[in-house]
Tab-separated table of C-alpha atoms and ligand atoms in Angstrom:
chain	number	residue	atom	x	y	z
A	1045	UNK	CA	-51.556	-48.489	6.674
A	1046	UNK	CA	-49.122	-46.621	8.832
A	1047	UNK	CA	-46.907	-44.084	7.106
A	1048	UNK	CA	-43.383	-44.949	8.246
A	1049	UNK	CA	-39.828	-43.832	7.678
A	1050	UNK	CA	-37.549	-46.430	6.123
A	1051	UNK	CA	-35.285	-46.430	9.185
A	1052	UNK	CA	-38.229	-47.672	11.283
A	1053	UNK	CA	-38.492	-50.757	9.071
A	1054	UNK	CA	-34.721	-51.292	9.122
A	1055	UNK	CA	-34.721	-50.990	12.917
A	1056	UNK	CA	-37.256	-53.827	13.092
A	1057	UNK	CA	-40.064	-51.644	14.423
A	1058	UNK	CA	-42.570	-52.680	11.722
A	1059	UNK	CA	-41.997	-56.435	11.497
A	1060	UNK	CA	-44.912	-58.203	9.729
A	1061	UNK	CA	-46.935	-55.000	9.669
A	1062	UNK	CA	-48.616	-53.195	6.823
A	1063	UNK	CA	-46.674	-50.040	6.016
A	1064	UNK	CA	-46.741	-47.088	3.648
A	1065	UNK	CA	-43.415	-45.699	2.442
A	1066	UNK	CA	-42.870	-42.461	0.505
A	1067	UNK	CA	-39.645	-41.914	-1.351
A	1068	UNK	CA	-37.683	-42.331	-4.566
A	1069	UNK	CA	-36.436	-45.290	-6.577
A	1070	UNK	CA	-32.766	-45.742	-5.830
A	1071	UNK	CA	-32.112	-48.906	-7.861
A	1072	UNK	CA	-34.178	-51.282	-9.913
A	1073	UNK	CA	-33.587	-54.877	-10.936
A	1074	UNK	CA	-36.038	-56.612	-13.170
A	1075	UNK	CA	-36.452	-60.381	-13.501
A	1076	UNK	CA	-39.026	-62.393	-15.432
A	1077	UNK	CA	-41.374	-62.862	-12.528
A	1078	UNK	CA	-39.955	-60.524	-9.881
A	1079	UNK	CA	-38.958	-56.850	-9.752
A	1080	UNK	CA	-36.693	-55.542	-7.007
A	1081	UNK	CA	-36.920	-51.873	-6.188
A	1082	UNK	CA	-34.576	-50.211	-3.766
A	1083	UNK	CA	-36.442	-47.254	-2.338
A	1084	UNK	CA	-34.823	-44.400	-0.467
A	1085	UNK	CA	-36.076	-41.700	1.837
A	1086	UNK	CA	-34.069	-39.371	4.056
A	1087	UNK	CA	-33.517	-42.121	6.614
A	1088	UNK	CA	-32.361	-45.115	4.595
A	1089	UNK	CA	-32.807	-47.539	1.707
A	1090	UNK	CA	-35.224	-50.481	1.727
A	1091	UNK	CA	-35.770	-53.288	-0.742
A	1092	UNK	CA	-39.206	-53.933	-2.087
A	1093	UNK	CA	-40.228	-56.945	-4.138
A	1094	UNK	CA	-43.058	-56.979	-6.643
A	1095	UNK	CA	-44.307	-60.297	-7.962
A	1096	UNK	CA	-45.700	-60.788	-11.456
A	1097	UNK	CA	-49.155	-61.647	-10.136
A	1098	UNK	CA	-49.249	-58.473	-8.006
A	1099	UNK	CA	-51.717	-55.733	-8.998
A	1100	UNK	CA	-48.805	-53.245	-9.060
A	1101	UNK	CA	-46.636	-55.254	-11.501
A	1102	UNK	CA	-47.367	-52.901	-14.388
A	1103	UNK	CA	-46.529	-49.829	-12.355
A	1104	UNK	CA	-43.314	-51.484	-11.171
A	1105	UNK	CA	-42.341	-52.264	-14.758
A	1106	UNK	CA	-42.971	-48.691	-15.784
A	1107	UNK	CA	-41.212	-46.978	-12.889
A	1108	UNK	CA	-37.724	-45.572	-13.483
A	1109	UNK	CA	-34.700	-44.665	-11.342
A	1110	UNK	CA	-35.346	-41.531	-9.231
A	1111	UNK	CA	-39.115	-41.590	-9.783
A	1112	UNK	CA	-40.997	-40.595	-6.658
A	1113	UNK	CA	-43.557	-43.033	-5.318
A	1114	UNK	CA	-45.859	-44.118	-2.526
A	1115	UNK	CA	-45.635	-47.815	-1.801
A	1116	UNK	CA	-47.818	-49.936	0.426
A	1117	UNK	CA	-46.991	-53.436	1.536
A	1118	UNK	CA	-45.969	-55.730	4.342
A	1119	UNK	CA	-42.609	-55.328	6.037
A	1120	UNK	CA	-40.770	-58.484	6.985
A	1121	UNK	CA	-37.376	-59.782	7.837
A	1122	UNK	CA	-35.339	-61.207	4.960
A	1123	UNK	CA	-31.665	-61.937	5.444
A	1124	UNK	CA	-31.070	-61.720	1.670
A	1125	UNK	CA	-32.219	-58.097	1.506
A	1126	UNK	CA	-29.711	-55.280	2.106
A	1127	UNK	CA	-30.349	-54.148	5.669
A	1128	UNK	CA	-32.110	-57.428	6.518
A	1129	UNK	CA	-35.678	-56.236	5.846
A	1130	UNK	CA	-37.916	-55.829	2.833
A	1131	UNK	CA	-41.412	-54.780	1.905
A	1132	UNK	CA	-43.611	-57.035	-0.249
A	1133	UNK	CA	-45.464	-54.498	-2.305
A	1134	UNK	CA	-49.232	-54.555	-2.527
A	1135	UNK	CA	-49.821	-51.143	-3.970
A	1136	UNK	CA	-47.537	-48.759	-5.827
A	1137	UNK	CA	-48.423	-45.256	-6.878
A	1138	UNK	CA	-46.013	-43.359	-9.114
A	1139	UNK	CA	-45.996	-39.683	-8.106
A	1140	UNK	CA	-43.370	-38.265	-10.486
A	1141	UNK	CA	-42.150	-40.553	-13.245
A	1142	UNK	CA	-38.488	-39.651	-13.793
A	1143	UNK	CA	-36.909	-39.210	-17.195
A	1144	UNK	CA	-33.708	-41.157	-17.846
A	1145	UNK	CA	-31.580	-40.183	-14.815
A	1146	UNK	CA	-28.229	-38.788	-16.004
A	1147	UNK	CA	-26.107	-40.017	-13.084
A	1148	UNK	CA	-25.020	-43.635	-13.136
A	1149	UNK	CA	-22.096	-45.644	-11.805
A	1150	UNK	CA	-19.969	-45.352	-14.961
A	1151	UNK	CA	-19.989	-41.538	-14.951
A	1152	UNK	CA	-16.812	-39.576	-14.228
A	1153	UNK	CA	-16.147	-37.592	-11.066
A	1154	UNK	CA	-16.148	-34.433	-13.185
A	1155	UNK	CA	-19.591	-35.186	-14.641
A	1156	UNK	CA	-21.021	-35.924	-11.205
A	1157	UNK	CA	-19.678	-32.597	-9.923
A	1158	UNK	CA	-21.447	-30.781	-12.751
A	1159	UNK	CA	-24.677	-32.530	-11.710
A	1160	UNK	CA	-24.475	-31.311	-8.138
A	1161	UNK	CA	-28.193	-30.513	-8.001
A	1162	UNK	CA	-28.977	-34.183	-8.678
A	1163	UNK	CA	-25.959	-35.652	-6.883
A	1164	UNK	CA	-27.140	-34.103	-3.618
A	1165	UNK	CA	-29.673	-36.975	-3.497
A	1166	UNK	CA	-26.918	-39.579	-3.334
A	1167	UNK	CA	-26.440	-41.647	-0.207
A	1168	UNK	CA	-22.977	-40.214	0.277
A	1169	UNK	CA	-24.112	-36.594	0.251
A	1170	UNK	CA	-27.151	-37.437	2.358
A	1171	UNK	CA	-24.864	-38.925	5.016
A	1172	UNK	CA	-22.347	-36.080	4.922
A	1173	UNK	CA	-25.161	-33.511	5.235
A	1174	UNK	CA	-26.447	-35.291	8.341
A	1175	UNK	CA	-23.008	-35.315	9.942
A	1176	UNK	CA	-22.655	-31.654	9.001
A	1177	UNK	CA	-25.964	-30.776	10.677
A	1178	UNK	CA	-25.037	-32.696	13.834
A	1179	UNK	CA	-21.616	-31.021	13.897
A	1180	UNK	CA	-23.234	-27.579	13.731
A	1181	UNK	CA	-25.642	-28.576	16.471
A	1182	UNK	CA	-22.855	-29.914	18.703
A	1183	UNK	CA	-20.746	-26.792	18.157
A	1184	UNK	CA	-23.651	-24.571	19.186
A	1185	UNK	CA	-24.324	-26.744	22.228
A	1186	UNK	CA	-20.724	-26.393	23.355
A	1187	UNK	CA	-20.645	-22.620	22.926
A	1188	UNK	CA	-23.982	-22.332	24.720
A	1189	UNK	CA	-22.848	-24.539	27.618
A	1190	UNK	CA	-19.873	-22.204	28.051
A	1191	UNK	CA	-22.231	-19.176	28.113
A	1192	UNK	CA	-21.327	-17.712	24.754
A	1193	UNK	CA	-23.888	-15.565	22.987
A	1194	UNK	CA	-24.460	-16.299	19.300
A	1195	UNK	CA	-24.278	-13.145	17.206
A	1196	UNK	CA	-24.870	-12.283	13.547
A	1197	UNK	CA	-22.082	-10.286	11.882
A	1198	UNK	CA	-22.367	-8.710	8.424
A	1199	UNK	CA	-21.106	-10.320	5.217
A	1200	UNK	CA	-20.693	-6.980	3.364
A	1201	UNK	CA	-17.737	-5.207	4.888
A	1202	UNK	CA	-15.775	-2.031	4.264
A	1203	UNK	CA	-12.228	-3.059	5.323
A	1204	UNK	CA	-10.173	-6.211	4.945
A	1205	UNK	CA	-9.620	-8.650	7.828
A	1206	UNK	CA	-7.045	-10.989	6.333
A	1207	UNK	CA	-4.625	-10.250	3.513
A	1208	UNK	CA	-5.824	-8.291	0.498
A	1209	UNK	CA	-4.869	-11.041	-1.945
A	1210	UNK	CA	-7.883	-13.172	-1.043
A	1211	UNK	CA	-10.347	-10.307	-0.777
A	1212	UNK	CA	-13.505	-10.375	-2.920
A	1213	UNK	CA	-14.286	-6.907	-4.075
A	1214	UNK	CA	-17.736	-5.723	-5.086
A	1215	UNK	CA	-19.596	-2.582	-6.042
A	1216	UNK	CA	-22.006	-1.601	-3.306
A	1217	UNK	CA	-24.124	1.008	-5.079
A	1218	UNK	CA	-21.531	3.717	-5.742
A	1219	UNK	CA	-19.056	2.448	-3.195
A	1220	UNK	CA	-16.354	-0.208	-2.998
A	1221	UNK	CA	-17.014	-2.976	-0.550
A	1222	UNK	CA	-15.834	-6.520	0.151
A	1223	UNK	CA	-17.145	-9.883	1.195
A	1224	UNK	CA	-15.997	-10.740	4.684
A	1225	UNK	CA	-12.991	-13.081	5.083
A	1226	UNK	CA	-13.681	-13.556	8.781
A	1227	UNK	CA	-16.147	-12.114	11.281
A	1228	UNK	CA	-13.463	-11.582	13.892
A	1229	UNK	CA	-13.352	-7.781	13.937
A	1230	UNK	CA	-17.137	-7.622	14.353
A	1231	UNK	CA	-17.061	-10.213	17.122
A	1232	UNK	CA	-14.526	-7.960	18.827
A	1233	UNK	CA	-17.069	-5.116	18.744
A	1234	UNK	CA	-19.834	-7.280	20.168
A	1235	UNK	CA	-17.581	-8.731	22.861
A	1236	UNK	CA	-17.500	-5.331	24.575
A	1237	UNK	CA	-21.177	-5.705	25.394
A	1238	UNK	CA	-21.591	-9.464	25.665
A	1239	UNK	CA	-18.212	-10.680	27.028
A	1240	UNK	CA	-18.209	-14.044	25.219
A	1241	UNK	CA	-19.540	-14.205	21.686
A	1242	UNK	CA	-19.534	-16.615	18.755
A	1243	UNK	CA	-20.891	-16.918	15.271
A	1244	UNK	CA	-21.189	-19.626	12.650
A	1245	UNK	CA	-21.273	-17.780	9.362
A	1246	UNK	CA	-19.823	-17.811	5.848
A	1247	UNK	CA	-16.380	-16.401	5.120
A	1248	UNK	CA	-15.219	-15.617	1.608
A	1249	UNK	CA	-11.694	-15.974	0.248
A	1250	UNK	CA	-10.595	-15.446	-3.323
A	1251	UNK	CA	-8.348	-18.513	-3.173
A	1252	UNK	CA	-6.964	-19.214	-6.599
A	1253	UNK	CA	-5.086	-22.359	-5.646
A	1254	UNK	CA	-6.927	-25.629	-6.108
A	1255	UNK	CA	-6.352	-27.763	-3.034
A	1256	UNK	CA	-8.378	-30.306	-1.103
A	1257	UNK	CA	-8.824	-27.775	1.725
A	1258	UNK	CA	-9.773	-24.459	0.099
A	1259	UNK	CA	-13.156	-23.144	-0.936
A	1260	UNK	CA	-13.968	-19.557	-1.903
A	1261	UNK	CA	-17.014	-19.616	0.397
A	1262	UNK	CA	-16.835	-21.632	3.600
A	1263	UNK	CA	-18.516	-21.719	6.999
A	1264	UNK	CA	-16.478	-20.324	9.782
A	1265	UNK	CA	-17.061	-21.054	13.486
A	1266	UNK	CA	-15.589	-18.122	15.361
A	1267	UNK	CA	-15.417	-17.173	19.019
A	1268	UNK	CA	-14.059	-14.136	20.821
A	1269	UNK	CA	-13.932	-13.344	24.505
A	1270	UNK	CA	-12.901	-10.566	26.838
A	1271	UNK	CA	-10.252	-11.099	29.523
A	1272	UNK	CA	-9.254	-14.473	28.004
A	1273	UNK	CA	-5.658	-15.756	27.950
A	1274	UNK	CA	-3.811	-18.007	25.500
A	1275	UNK	CA	-4.207	-20.937	27.860
A	1276	UNK	CA	-7.979	-20.311	28.114
A	1277	UNK	CA	-8.102	-20.231	24.341
A	1278	UNK	CA	-6.308	-23.535	23.833
A	1279	UNK	CA	-8.403	-25.226	26.504
A	1280	UNK	CA	-11.595	-23.905	24.959
A	1281	UNK	CA	-10.638	-25.090	21.484
A	1282	UNK	CA	-9.654	-28.585	22.587
A	1283	UNK	CA	-12.834	-28.768	24.658
A	1284	UNK	CA	-14.900	-27.801	21.631
A	1285	UNK	CA	-13.124	-30.347	19.454
A	1286	UNK	CA	-13.520	-33.124	22.022
A	1287	UNK	CA	-17.206	-32.318	22.495
A	1288	UNK	CA	-17.957	-32.260	18.770
A	1289	UNK	CA	-16.058	-35.498	18.101
A	1290	UNK	CA	-17.588	-37.407	21.015
A	1291	UNK	CA	-21.145	-36.207	20.479
A	1292	UNK	CA	-21.177	-36.590	16.716
A	1293	UNK	CA	-19.503	-40.024	16.917
A	1294	UNK	CA	-22.311	-41.123	19.235
A	1295	UNK	CA	-25.153	-39.541	17.285
A	1296	UNK	CA	-23.942	-40.434	13.801
A	1297	UNK	CA	-22.572	-43.917	14.300
A	1298	UNK	CA	-24.661	-45.289	11.405
A	1299	UNK	CA	-23.684	-42.450	9.091
A	1300	UNK	CA	-19.944	-42.838	9.729
A	1301	UNK	CA	-20.209	-46.586	9.234
A	1302	UNK	CA	-21.993	-46.255	5.902
A	1303	UNK	CA	-19.530	-43.574	4.800
A	1304	UNK	CA	-16.697	-45.945	5.670
A	1305	UNK	CA	-15.181	-43.313	7.974
A	1306	UNK	CA	-13.004	-44.293	10.903
A	1307	UNK	CA	-15.134	-43.474	13.908
A	1308	UNK	CA	-12.490	-44.694	16.382
A	1309	UNK	CA	-10.306	-41.678	15.658
A	1310	UNK	CA	-13.202	-39.460	16.769
A	1311	UNK	CA	-13.848	-41.450	19.937
A	1312	UNK	CA	-10.130	-41.130	20.733
A	1313	UNK	CA	-10.259	-37.308	20.735
A	1314	UNK	CA	-9.733	-36.317	24.354
A	1315	UNK	CA	-8.273	-33.118	25.787
A	1316	UNK	CA	-5.529	-32.131	26.441
A	1317	UNK	CA	-4.014	-32.182	22.948
A	1318	UNK	CA	-0.257	-32.145	22.327
A	1319	UNK	CA	1.191	-28.630	21.945
A	1320	UNK	CA	4.410	-27.744	20.159
A	1321	UNK	CA	5.921	-24.385	19.355
A	1322	UNK	CA	6.446	-23.207	15.814
A	1323	UNK	CA	10.184	-23.461	16.502
A	1324	UNK	CA	9.844	-27.134	17.403
A	1325	UNK	CA	7.739	-27.680	14.299
A	1326	UNK	CA	10.525	-26.243	12.134
A	1327	UNK	CA	13.085	-28.468	13.863
A	1328	UNK	CA	10.935	-31.546	13.284
A	1329	UNK	CA	10.421	-30.677	9.617
A	1330	UNK	CA	13.968	-29.600	8.820
A	1331	UNK	CA	15.325	-33.103	8.018
A	1332	UNK	CA	12.603	-33.590	5.397
A	1333	UNK	CA	12.516	-30.009	4.126
A	1334	UNK	CA	16.021	-28.475	4.542
A	1335	UNK	CA	14.904	-25.221	2.899
A	1336	UNK	CA	12.530	-24.523	5.780
A	1337	UNK	CA	13.920	-21.886	8.139
A	1338	UNK	CA	12.523	-19.985	11.102
A	1339	UNK	CA	10.245	-17.273	9.729
A	1340	UNK	CA	8.773	-19.278	6.861
A	1341	UNK	CA	5.049	-19.934	6.706
A	1342	UNK	CA	4.191	-23.616	7.051
A	1343	UNK	CA	2.707	-24.902	3.808
A	1344	UNK	CA	0.122	-27.625	3.379
A	1345	UNK	CA	2.811	-30.253	2.732
A	1346	UNK	CA	4.722	-29.275	5.885
A	1347	UNK	CA	1.593	-29.384	8.008
A	1348	UNK	CA	0.660	-32.773	6.599
A	1349	UNK	CA	4.072	-34.235	7.452
A	1350	UNK	CA	3.859	-32.781	10.947
A	1351	UNK	CA	0.336	-34.093	11.471
A	1352	UNK	CA	1.277	-37.607	10.385
A	1353	UNK	CA	3.626	-37.827	13.371
A	1354	UNK	CA	0.844	-36.992	15.803
A	1355	UNK	CA	-1.956	-38.955	14.151
A	1356	UNK	CA	-4.537	-36.847	16.031
A	1357	UNK	CA	-5.417	-33.189	16.653
A	1358	UNK	CA	-2.622	-31.048	18.112
A	1359	UNK	CA	-1.566	-27.413	18.446
A	1360	UNK	CA	1.290	-25.365	17.029
A	1361	UNK	CA	1.821	-22.014	18.758
A	1362	UNK	CA	4.228	-19.054	18.967
A	1363	UNK	CA	4.387	-18.233	15.261
A	1364	UNK	CA	6.642	-15.490	13.865
A	1365	UNK	CA	4.863	-12.147	14.005
A	1366	UNK	CA	5.879	-11.347	10.427
A	1367	UNK	CA	3.639	-14.065	8.960
A	1368	UNK	CA	0.617	-13.174	11.069
A	1369	UNK	CA	-2.145	-10.595	10.665
A	1370	UNK	CA	-1.857	-7.049	12.018
A	1371	UNK	CA	-4.200	-7.676	14.954
A	1372	UNK	CA	-2.068	-10.447	16.553
A	1373	UNK	CA	-0.623	-9.539	19.921
A	1374	UNK	CA	3.051	-10.344	20.406
A	1375	UNK	CA	5.080	-11.695	23.305
A	1376	UNK	CA	6.045	-8.993	25.772
A	1377	UNK	CA	9.817	-9.523	25.576
A	1378	UNK	CA	9.860	-11.047	22.105
A	1379	UNK	CA	7.891	-8.897	19.663
A	1380	UNK	CA	9.056	-11.172	16.832
A	1381	UNK	CA	6.809	-13.933	18.244
A	1382	UNK	CA	3.028	-13.733	17.930
A	1383	UNK	CA	0.574	-15.063	20.503
A	1384	UNK	CA	-1.024	-17.236	17.880
A	1385	UNK	CA	-2.028	-20.889	17.786
A	1386	UNK	CA	-3.187	-23.249	15.045
A	1387	UNK	CA	-4.992	-26.541	15.542
A	1388	UNK	CA	-3.972	-29.215	13.067
A	1389	UNK	CA	-5.319	-32.632	12.171
A	1390	UNK	CA	-3.901	-35.470	10.052
A	1391	UNK	CA	-4.275	-35.279	6.258
A	1392	UNK	CA	-5.684	-31.703	6.293
A	1393	UNK	CA	-3.206	-29.746	8.417
A	1394	UNK	CA	-4.576	-26.488	9.831
A	1395	UNK	CA	-8.245	-26.456	10.839
A	1396	UNK	CA	-8.231	-23.449	13.134
A	1397	UNK	CA	-6.256	-20.314	13.933
A	1398	UNK	CA	-6.602	-18.392	17.139
A	1399	UNK	CA	-4.709	-16.024	19.321
A	1400	UNK	CA	-4.567	-13.025	21.550
A	1401	UNK	CA	-5.513	-9.741	19.867
A	1402	UNK	CA	-3.441	-6.576	20.156
A	1403	UNK	CA	-5.293	-4.390	22.657
A	1404	UNK	CA	-2.945	-1.371	22.615
A	1405	UNK	CA	-4.029	1.310	20.165
A	1406	UNK	CA	-0.554	2.670	19.373
A	1407	UNK	CA	0.986	-0.739	18.752
A	1408	UNK	CA	-1.993	-1.634	16.576
A	1409	UNK	CA	-1.501	1.486	14.447
A	1410	UNK	CA	2.176	0.699	14.093
A	1411	UNK	CA	1.390	-2.896	13.027
A	1412	UNK	CA	-1.118	-1.644	10.453
A	1413	UNK	CA	1.459	0.686	8.947
A	1414	UNK	CA	4.067	-2.088	8.829
A	1415	UNK	CA	1.612	-4.197	6.841
A	1416	UNK	CA	0.706	-1.391	4.440
A	1417	UNK	CA	-2.782	-0.888	5.875
A	1418	UNK	CA	-4.311	2.544	6.428
A	1419	UNK	CA	-5.277	3.108	10.081
A	1420	UNK	CA	-7.997	5.522	8.908
A	1421	UNK	CA	-9.790	2.559	7.290
A	1422	UNK	CA	-10.042	0.972	10.735
A	1423	UNK	CA	-11.211	3.913	12.842
A	1424	UNK	CA	-14.031	1.971	14.436
A	1425	UNK	CA	-11.667	-0.893	15.262
A	1426	UNK	CA	-9.247	1.535	16.901
A	1427	UNK	CA	-12.141	2.996	18.912
A	1428	UNK	CA	-12.422	-0.373	20.651
A	1429	UNK	CA	-8.891	0.253	21.979
A	1430	UNK	CA	-9.707	3.868	22.861
A	1431	UNK	CA	-12.718	3.115	25.029
A	1432	UNK	CA	-12.121	0.506	27.704
A	1433	UNK	CA	-9.653	-1.748	25.910
A	1434	UNK	CA	-9.308	-5.215	27.348
A	1435	UNK	CA	-7.010	-8.215	26.780
A	1436	UNK	CA	-8.914	-10.719	24.683
A	1437	UNK	CA	-8.569	-13.863	22.613
A	1438	UNK	CA	-10.464	-15.579	19.838
A	1439	UNK	CA	-10.281	-18.176	17.109
A	1440	UNK	CA	-11.812	-19.353	13.855
A	1441	UNK	CA	-12.332	-22.941	12.748
A	1442	UNK	CA	-13.333	-23.988	9.248
A	1443	UNK	CA	-16.412	-26.210	9.406
A	1444	UNK	CA	-15.696	-27.944	6.102
A	1445	UNK	CA	-12.081	-28.719	6.964
A	1446	UNK	CA	-13.299	-30.277	10.192
A	1447	UNK	CA	-15.805	-32.379	8.243
A	1448	UNK	CA	-13.199	-33.540	5.732
A	1449	UNK	CA	-11.277	-34.952	8.647
A	1450	UNK	CA	-14.251	-36.350	10.551
A	1451	UNK	CA	-15.829	-38.079	7.546
A	1452	UNK	CA	-12.530	-39.092	5.863
A	1453	UNK	CA	-13.505	-37.193	2.725
A	1454	UNK	CA	-11.053	-36.833	-0.128
A	1455	UNK	CA	-11.932	-33.262	-0.955
A	1456	UNK	CA	-13.461	-30.280	0.831
A	1457	UNK	CA	-16.039	-29.803	-1.919
A	1458	UNK	CA	-17.989	-32.771	-0.527
A	1459	UNK	CA	-18.279	-31.175	2.901
A	1460	UNK	CA	-20.642	-28.407	1.715
A	1461	UNK	CA	-23.792	-28.741	-0.405
A	1462	UNK	CA	-22.938	-26.143	-3.030
A	1463	UNK	CA	-19.151	-25.746	-3.196
A	1464	UNK	CA	-17.704	-22.535	-4.559
A	1465	UNK	CA	-14.199	-22.741	-6.013
A	1466	UNK	CA	-12.443	-20.913	-8.840
A	1467	UNK	CA	-14.169	-23.191	-11.318
A	1468	UNK	CA	-17.334	-24.271	-9.541
A	1469	UNK	CA	-20.317	-22.042	-8.818
A	1470	UNK	CA	-23.200	-23.909	-10.482
A	1471	UNK	CA	-25.982	-24.321	-9.464
B	2283	ATP	P1	-4.653	-21.435	4.848
B	2283	ATP	O1	-3.290	-20.939	5.207
B	2283	ATP	O2	-4.785	-22.904	4.973
B	2283	ATP	O3	-5.177	-20.911	3.569
B	2283	ATP	P2	-5.508	-19.434	6.700
B	2283	ATP	O4	-4.491	-19.532	7.779
B	2283	ATP	O5	-5.387	-18.375	5.687
B	2283	ATP	O6	-5.658	-20.864	5.971
B	2283	ATP	P3	-7.364	-18.443	8.621
B	2283	ATP	O7	-7.434	-17.026	8.216
B	2283	ATP	O8	-6.509	-18.803	9.771
B	2283	ATP	O9	-6.974	-19.330	7.360
B	2283	ATP	O10	-8.861	-18.967	8.824
B	2283	ATP	C1	-9.299	-19.726	9.932
B	2283	ATP	C2	-9.752	-21.096	9.500
B	2283	ATP	O11	-10.686	-21.022	8.451
B	2283	ATP	C3	-8.647	-21.965	8.947
B	2283	ATP	O12	-7.901	-22.573	9.968
B	2283	ATP	C4	-9.409	-22.970	8.133
B	2283	ATP	O13	-9.971	-23.991	8.922
B	2283	ATP	C5	-10.551	-22.145	7.582
B	2283	ATP	N1	-10.267	-21.684	6.226
B	2283	ATP	C6	-9.480	-20.661	5.849
B	2283	ATP	N2	-9.481	-20.482	4.519
B	2283	ATP	C7	-10.323	-21.427	4.033
B	2283	ATP	C8	-10.778	-21.759	2.727
B	2283	ATP	N3	-10.372	-21.057	1.660
B	2283	ATP	N4	-11.643	-22.778	2.573
B	2283	ATP	C9	-12.057	-23.475	3.655
B	2283	ATP	N5	-11.684	-23.223	4.918
B	2283	ATP	C10	-10.829	-22.211	5.119
B	2284	MG	MG1	-4.659	-19.700	9.763
């Protein structure tokens, strides 16, 4: 009997053939003379029927939800079965008989979150993990097509990238160190040898607020390139977004459908995206939020309102320098405006931040001082401006925020297998 994946049966490739399936019991329904088992593997769920006169009736009676098994039988079309196919079982071997499985339909969201190690077997998480893997693959393809070199920055770092309030501190032997909040500064180092570089790596933020878009550990897709301009940056980011959405929509059509996600919004993602300035954003938001003045940081609620108007990805650029990090370059004649751009999507708001980096050593030192940072902590970073400085741009996009939008998830914790938040770090 041929060992097959469940998707092969569901695709009609094994019609009226003898097959062997390996997997786990997803559901079980027991009648007087018939037992229905829904069996899952990584590729799908198939129904199997066991009749009372079958030699495997006793095994089928004994088997429990989430037991692992090897099942042999004949695959055939049956319009009554979910997916349109089923396997009439002829032999059933129980591999690991499961104890009473703790997760069931009536359990609370909270309980299911505490059972993450078992919940990762659910259809939902299986589907999200596949979309996640395809998204990573598509992102890498795009960077590679554009001749970017993938690099591996460190996670232990000695000086902060973003603000100190979200910095995770740790003891590194006798010394103080931190977990990286972004790999940007290291990409800047590597750019001097490789021109165009990117990484897909974890970033850590001690975010205390509980929102649907913050984790304390998330995966950050970051790129940095020498001689790039703001226009290059925006074009690259919208190109990346279009590529990911188109490719993943095509490769994961089944997954999006089963997740109930709106795949049409992904197919509709085409560059160029709308661009508005921060000033325009404030003007648009002012009627709904009169307290919002030029200079204020846009909050989640503001970004959501803004994004509703667009209904698709768009850019906000020209932010006030005062709300941006020390490394942001500013407009030549308007130092109060930073060469910075955020990509936003409906429901989530910001999914990426990018911009031109300050390449002048003296201005950089001045900006550090203004923000209460010690230039001596950033000697190596200043060296990059001392030896062959170059105009350059870069950006960072949060993988999980992107997935929340793509898969229509309610919360970012379902976009990553083992979410870390203020309250969640088990297992
Ligand atoms: P926010 O203001 O929403 O907290 P940020 O502007 O501080 O985000 P950046 O430093 O610009 O974040 O980081 C780049 C990208 O990384 C963000 O656009 C977002 O997609 C992602 N990101 C940032 N913080 C988190 C987080 N705590 N959890 C998940 N993704 C994050
Ligand atoms: Mg940002």
